[in-house]
Structures are given as C-alpha cells and as structure tokens.
mmCIF file of C-alpha atoms in Angstrom:
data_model
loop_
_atom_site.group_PDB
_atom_site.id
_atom_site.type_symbol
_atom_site.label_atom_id
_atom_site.label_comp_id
_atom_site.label_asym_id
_atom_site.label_seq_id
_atom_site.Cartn_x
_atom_site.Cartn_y
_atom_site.Cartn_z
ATOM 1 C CA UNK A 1 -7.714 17.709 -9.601
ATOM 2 C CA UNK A 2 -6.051 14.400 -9.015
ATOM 3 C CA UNK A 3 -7.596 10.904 -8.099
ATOM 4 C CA UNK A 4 -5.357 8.591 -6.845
ATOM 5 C CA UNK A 5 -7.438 4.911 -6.109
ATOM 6 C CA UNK A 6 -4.910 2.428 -3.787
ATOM 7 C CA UNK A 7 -5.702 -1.134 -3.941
ATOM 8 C CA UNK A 8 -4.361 -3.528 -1.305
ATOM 9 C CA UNK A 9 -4.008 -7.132 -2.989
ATOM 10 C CA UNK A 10 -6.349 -9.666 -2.205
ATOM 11 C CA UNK A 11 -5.883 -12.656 0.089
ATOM 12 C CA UNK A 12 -3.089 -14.719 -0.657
ATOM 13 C CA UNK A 13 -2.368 -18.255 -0.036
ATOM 14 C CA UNK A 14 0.408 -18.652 2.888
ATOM 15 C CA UNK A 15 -0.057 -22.159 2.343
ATOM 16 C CA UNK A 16 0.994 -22.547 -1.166
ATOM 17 C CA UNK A 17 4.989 -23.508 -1.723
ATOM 18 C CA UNK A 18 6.286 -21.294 -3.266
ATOM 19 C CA UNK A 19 10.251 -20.175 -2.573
ATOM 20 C CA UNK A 20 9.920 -16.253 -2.156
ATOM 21 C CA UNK A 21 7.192 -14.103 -0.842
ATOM 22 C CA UNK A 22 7.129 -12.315 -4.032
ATOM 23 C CA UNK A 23 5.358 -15.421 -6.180
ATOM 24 C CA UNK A 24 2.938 -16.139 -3.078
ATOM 25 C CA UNK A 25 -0.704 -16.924 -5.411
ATOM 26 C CA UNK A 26 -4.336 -15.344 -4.315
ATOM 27 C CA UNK A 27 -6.635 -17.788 -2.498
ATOM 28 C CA UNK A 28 -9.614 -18.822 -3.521
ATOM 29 C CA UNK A 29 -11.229 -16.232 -1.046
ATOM 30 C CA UNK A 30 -8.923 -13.653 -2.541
ATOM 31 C CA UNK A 31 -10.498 -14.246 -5.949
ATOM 32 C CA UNK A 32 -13.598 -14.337 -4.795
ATOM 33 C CA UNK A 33 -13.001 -10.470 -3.399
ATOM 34 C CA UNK A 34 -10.862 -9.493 -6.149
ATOM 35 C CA UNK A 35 -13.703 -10.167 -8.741
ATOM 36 C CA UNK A 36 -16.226 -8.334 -6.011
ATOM 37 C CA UNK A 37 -14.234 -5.369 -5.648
ATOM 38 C CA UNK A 38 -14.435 -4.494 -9.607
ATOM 39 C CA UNK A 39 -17.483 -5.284 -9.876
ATOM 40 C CA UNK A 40 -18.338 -2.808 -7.584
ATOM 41 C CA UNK A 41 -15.827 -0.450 -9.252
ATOM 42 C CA UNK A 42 -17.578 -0.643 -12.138
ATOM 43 C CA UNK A 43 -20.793 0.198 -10.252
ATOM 44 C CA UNK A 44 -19.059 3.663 -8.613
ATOM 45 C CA UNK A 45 -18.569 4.399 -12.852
ATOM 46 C CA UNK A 46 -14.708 4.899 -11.399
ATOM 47 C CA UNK A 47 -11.978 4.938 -14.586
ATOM 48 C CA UNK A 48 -8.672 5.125 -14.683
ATOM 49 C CA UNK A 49 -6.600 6.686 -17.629
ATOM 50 C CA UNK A 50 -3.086 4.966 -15.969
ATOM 51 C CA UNK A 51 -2.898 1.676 -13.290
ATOM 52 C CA UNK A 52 0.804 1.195 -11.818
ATOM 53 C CA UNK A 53 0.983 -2.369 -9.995
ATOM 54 C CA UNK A 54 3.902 -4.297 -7.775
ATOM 55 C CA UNK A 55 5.218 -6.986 -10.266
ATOM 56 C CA UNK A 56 4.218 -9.175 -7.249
ATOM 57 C CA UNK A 57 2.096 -12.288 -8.125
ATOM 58 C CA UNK A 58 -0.698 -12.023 -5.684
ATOM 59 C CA UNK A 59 -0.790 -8.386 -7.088
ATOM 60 C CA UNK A 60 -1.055 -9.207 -10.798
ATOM 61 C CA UNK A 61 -3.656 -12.240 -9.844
ATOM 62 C CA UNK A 62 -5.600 -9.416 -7.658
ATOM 63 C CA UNK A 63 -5.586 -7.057 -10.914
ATOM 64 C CA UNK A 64 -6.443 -10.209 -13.454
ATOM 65 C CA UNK A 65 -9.730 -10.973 -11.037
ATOM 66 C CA UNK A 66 -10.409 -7.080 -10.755
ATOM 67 C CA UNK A 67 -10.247 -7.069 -14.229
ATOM 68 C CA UNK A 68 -13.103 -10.100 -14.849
ATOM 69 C CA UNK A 69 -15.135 -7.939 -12.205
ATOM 70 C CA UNK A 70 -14.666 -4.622 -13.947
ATOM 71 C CA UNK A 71 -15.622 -6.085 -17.494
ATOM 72 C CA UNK A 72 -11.854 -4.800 -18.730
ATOM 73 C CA UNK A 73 -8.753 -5.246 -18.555
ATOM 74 C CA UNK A 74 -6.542 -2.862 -16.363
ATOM 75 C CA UNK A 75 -3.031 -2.867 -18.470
ATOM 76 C CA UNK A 76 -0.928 -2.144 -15.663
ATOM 77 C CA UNK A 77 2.783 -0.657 -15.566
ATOM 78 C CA UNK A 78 4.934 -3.133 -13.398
ATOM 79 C CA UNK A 79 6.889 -1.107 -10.879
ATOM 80 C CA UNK A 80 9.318 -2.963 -8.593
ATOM 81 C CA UNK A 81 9.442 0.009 -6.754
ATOM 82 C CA UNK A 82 5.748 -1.196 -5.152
ATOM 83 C CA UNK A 83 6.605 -4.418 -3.858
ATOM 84 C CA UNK A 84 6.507 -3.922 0.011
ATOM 85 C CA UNK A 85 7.916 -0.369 -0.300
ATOM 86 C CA UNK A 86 7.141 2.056 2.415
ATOM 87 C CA UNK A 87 4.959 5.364 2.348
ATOM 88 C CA UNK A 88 7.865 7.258 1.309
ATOM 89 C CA UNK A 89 8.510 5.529 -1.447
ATOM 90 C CA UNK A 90 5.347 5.376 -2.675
ATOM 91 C CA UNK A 91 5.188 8.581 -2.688
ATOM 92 C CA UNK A 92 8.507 8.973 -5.182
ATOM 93 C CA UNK A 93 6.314 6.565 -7.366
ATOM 94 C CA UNK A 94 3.399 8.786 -7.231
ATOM 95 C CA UNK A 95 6.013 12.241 -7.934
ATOM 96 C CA UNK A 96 6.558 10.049 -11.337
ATOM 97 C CA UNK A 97 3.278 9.642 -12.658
ATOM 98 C CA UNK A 98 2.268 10.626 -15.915
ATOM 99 C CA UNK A 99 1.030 14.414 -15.151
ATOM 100 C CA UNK A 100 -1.532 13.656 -18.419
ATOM 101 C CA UNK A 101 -3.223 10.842 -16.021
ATOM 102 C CA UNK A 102 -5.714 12.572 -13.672
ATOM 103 C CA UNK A 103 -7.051 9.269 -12.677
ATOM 104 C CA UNK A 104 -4.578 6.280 -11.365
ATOM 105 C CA UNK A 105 -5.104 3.177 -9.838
ATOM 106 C CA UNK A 106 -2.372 2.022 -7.766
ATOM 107 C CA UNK A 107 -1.881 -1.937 -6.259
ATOM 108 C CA UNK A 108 0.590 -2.999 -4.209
ATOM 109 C CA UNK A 109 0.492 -3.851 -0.507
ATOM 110 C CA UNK A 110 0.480 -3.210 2.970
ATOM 111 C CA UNK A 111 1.608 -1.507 5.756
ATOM 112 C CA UNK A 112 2.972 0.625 2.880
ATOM 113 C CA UNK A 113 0.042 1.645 1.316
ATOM 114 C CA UNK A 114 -1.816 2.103 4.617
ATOM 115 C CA UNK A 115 0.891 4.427 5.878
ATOM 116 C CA UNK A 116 0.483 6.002 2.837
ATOM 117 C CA UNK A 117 -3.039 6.600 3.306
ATOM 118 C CA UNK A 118 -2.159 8.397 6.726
ATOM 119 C CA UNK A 119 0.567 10.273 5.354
ATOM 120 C CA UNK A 120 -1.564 11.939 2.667
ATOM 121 C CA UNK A 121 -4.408 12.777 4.609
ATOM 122 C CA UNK A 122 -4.915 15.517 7.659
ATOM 123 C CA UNK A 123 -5.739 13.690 10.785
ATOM 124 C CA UNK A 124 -8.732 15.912 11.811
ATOM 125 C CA UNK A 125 -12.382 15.061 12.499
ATOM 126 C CA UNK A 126 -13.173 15.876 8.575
ATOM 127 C CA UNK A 127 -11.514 12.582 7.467
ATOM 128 C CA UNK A 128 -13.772 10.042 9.677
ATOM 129 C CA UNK A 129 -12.803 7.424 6.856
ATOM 130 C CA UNK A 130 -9.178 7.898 7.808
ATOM 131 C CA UNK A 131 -9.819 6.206 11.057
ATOM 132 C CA UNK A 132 -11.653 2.959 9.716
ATOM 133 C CA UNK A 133 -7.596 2.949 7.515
ATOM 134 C CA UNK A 134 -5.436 3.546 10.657
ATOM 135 C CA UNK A 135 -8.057 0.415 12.703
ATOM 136 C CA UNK A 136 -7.027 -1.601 9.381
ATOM 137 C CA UNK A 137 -6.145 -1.668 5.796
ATOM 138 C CA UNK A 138 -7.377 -4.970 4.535
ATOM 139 C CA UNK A 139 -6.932 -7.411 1.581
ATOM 140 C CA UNK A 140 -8.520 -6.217 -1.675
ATOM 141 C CA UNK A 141 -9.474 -2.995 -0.078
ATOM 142 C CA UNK A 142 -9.874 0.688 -2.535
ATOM 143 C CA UNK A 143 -9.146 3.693 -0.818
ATOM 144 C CA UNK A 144 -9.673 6.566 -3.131
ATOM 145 C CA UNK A 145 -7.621 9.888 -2.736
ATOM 146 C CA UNK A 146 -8.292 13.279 -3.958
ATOM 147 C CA UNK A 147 -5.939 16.125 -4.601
ATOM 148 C CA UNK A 148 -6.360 19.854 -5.277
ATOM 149 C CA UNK A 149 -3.499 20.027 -6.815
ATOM 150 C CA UNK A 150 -3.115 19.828 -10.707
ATOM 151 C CA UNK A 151 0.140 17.553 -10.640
ATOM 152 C CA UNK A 152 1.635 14.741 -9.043
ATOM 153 C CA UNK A 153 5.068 16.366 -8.243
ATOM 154 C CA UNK A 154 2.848 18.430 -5.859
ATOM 155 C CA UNK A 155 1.644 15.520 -3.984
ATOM 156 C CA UNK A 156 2.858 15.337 -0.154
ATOM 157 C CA UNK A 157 1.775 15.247 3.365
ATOM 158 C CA UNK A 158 -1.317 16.167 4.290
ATOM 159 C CA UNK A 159 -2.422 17.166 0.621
ATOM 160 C CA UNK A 160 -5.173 14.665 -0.161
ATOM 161 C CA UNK A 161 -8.983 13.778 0.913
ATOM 162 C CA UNK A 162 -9.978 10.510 1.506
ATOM 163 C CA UNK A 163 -13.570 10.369 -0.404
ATOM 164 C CA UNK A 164 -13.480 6.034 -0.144
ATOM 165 C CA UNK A 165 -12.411 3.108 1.514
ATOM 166 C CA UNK A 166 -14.415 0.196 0.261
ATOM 167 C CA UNK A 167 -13.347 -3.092 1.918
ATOM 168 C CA UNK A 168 -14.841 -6.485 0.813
ATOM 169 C CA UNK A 169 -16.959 -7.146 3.962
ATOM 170 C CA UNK A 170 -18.672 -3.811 3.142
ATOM 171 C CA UNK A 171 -19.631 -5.805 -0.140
ATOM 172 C CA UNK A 172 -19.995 -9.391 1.500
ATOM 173 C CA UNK A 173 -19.768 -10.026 4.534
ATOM 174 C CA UNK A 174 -18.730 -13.299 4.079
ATOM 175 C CA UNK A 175 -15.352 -11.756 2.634
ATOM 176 C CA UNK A 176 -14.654 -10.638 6.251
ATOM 177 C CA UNK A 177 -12.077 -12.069 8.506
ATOM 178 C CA UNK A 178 -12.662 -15.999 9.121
ATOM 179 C CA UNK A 179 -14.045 -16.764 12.885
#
C-alpha cells in the first residue's frame, strides 16, 4: 500500500514586492499555520520515507515552518514540475516516485493539487471528505491519500482513498479565513 500526503503551501504575502509569483514569501499567518500543521503531523505519528516540493518560495518557507513544527527536517527533492502544474501533471510526478518510498509527502499548490485530489478519488458517498476538498482546498492544508496498489506507476483515476484532510482552522480557528 501507498500513502501519498499533499500539502497546499501556506499563506503567502501578496503584498510583499517581489518580481515573479514564484519568489512570493509566507505571511506571518502562513507561518503561524505552517508550524501548526507539523505539529499536528507529528501528533498523527505520520512519516515520510521521500518529500517532493515545488522549488517555489512560499513552498520551501511552508516546508522550513513544517519542519520547526514536526521537530525535523523534511529534505525535500525540488521538482519544477510542481510549481502551478495541473492534476495531470502531478500525476506524471507521482508515476516517477521512488517505488522503495511507500510514504511521500508532496507540496506544491493549488487548483492543481485540489484537482488532483478529485481525480484520484471515486466521487461516491464513501469519500464524504472528498466533498469538504471540492467546497475548498486551503492554504497549509494535508490531504492524505491511500492506494491499494503496490507502485506508483499504477496510480490513476479513481485509485485512491481519501483517509485526511486536515486544514488549519480544524487546528485553530483563528487560522481560518479573515472576516
């Protein structure tokens, strides 16, 4: 069985000047839900024998202040493939995983990794978490994928069960949307 845990990056500033998208910083609120989310990582016990990130800065800040949450550092492999790819794509990333690694985490961003989501897993009435992802995907938000199958190159639509989706207002409320 493969585990495949998708992590949206957390909030970025769209007030910082910066030139490109791609070197947009976190927030401060970011941070703050960054460092939440792995702490409560490290609560579920979840591991991961391989992490595969967008090069993307808000992405690599989002996996620094997972990191200080999680009590370790998460060693990604950059993959330009990530940054703002769509579902399909993503999915030619995930064909090219390590087949050793039964565990991944996966950052990058949305709608991508939302469509994703929906891809991979049935829509049918034994998925209710798959409706709180097709409502919305937020900002430093785990959803955590299972597959039967015993490799990667099997992965494809409609394969997977979605067993979380941990946002940072179900940690802290006052890491939901601002009023």
């Amino acid at each position: 069985m493969k585990t495949l845990t998708l992590l949206r990056h957390a909030k970025s500033g769209w007030d910082d000047p910066v030139a490109r998208d791609f070197d947009r910083p976190l927030n401060s609120k970011g941070k703050r839900a960054a460092a939440m989310v792995g702490r409560h990582m490290k609560s579920l016990g979840l591991t991961f024998d391989h992490v595969v990130a967008s090069p993307a800065v808000r992405v690599a800040e989002t996996l620094d202040e997972v990191a200080v949450g999680y009590g370790e550092a998460l060693a990604p492999a950059w993959d330009r493939r990530i940054y703002l790819a769509s579902a399909v794509t993503l999915l030619d990333v995930i064909h090219d995983l390590p087949e050793m690694a039964d565990h991944v985490l996966f950052a990058g961003h949305n709608p991508g990794l939302e469509d994703l989501v929906l891809m991979l897993v049935p829509d049918t009435l034994a998925e209710p978490l798959r409706d709180d992802v097709e409502q919305k995907y937020p900002t430093a938000t785990i959803a955590e994928l299972r597959f039967e199958s015993g490799t990667w190159s099997d992965v494809a639509a409609g394969t997977a069960r979605l067993t979380r989706f941990i946002r940072p207002r179900d940690l802290d409320p006052a890491l939901g949307p601002d009023d």
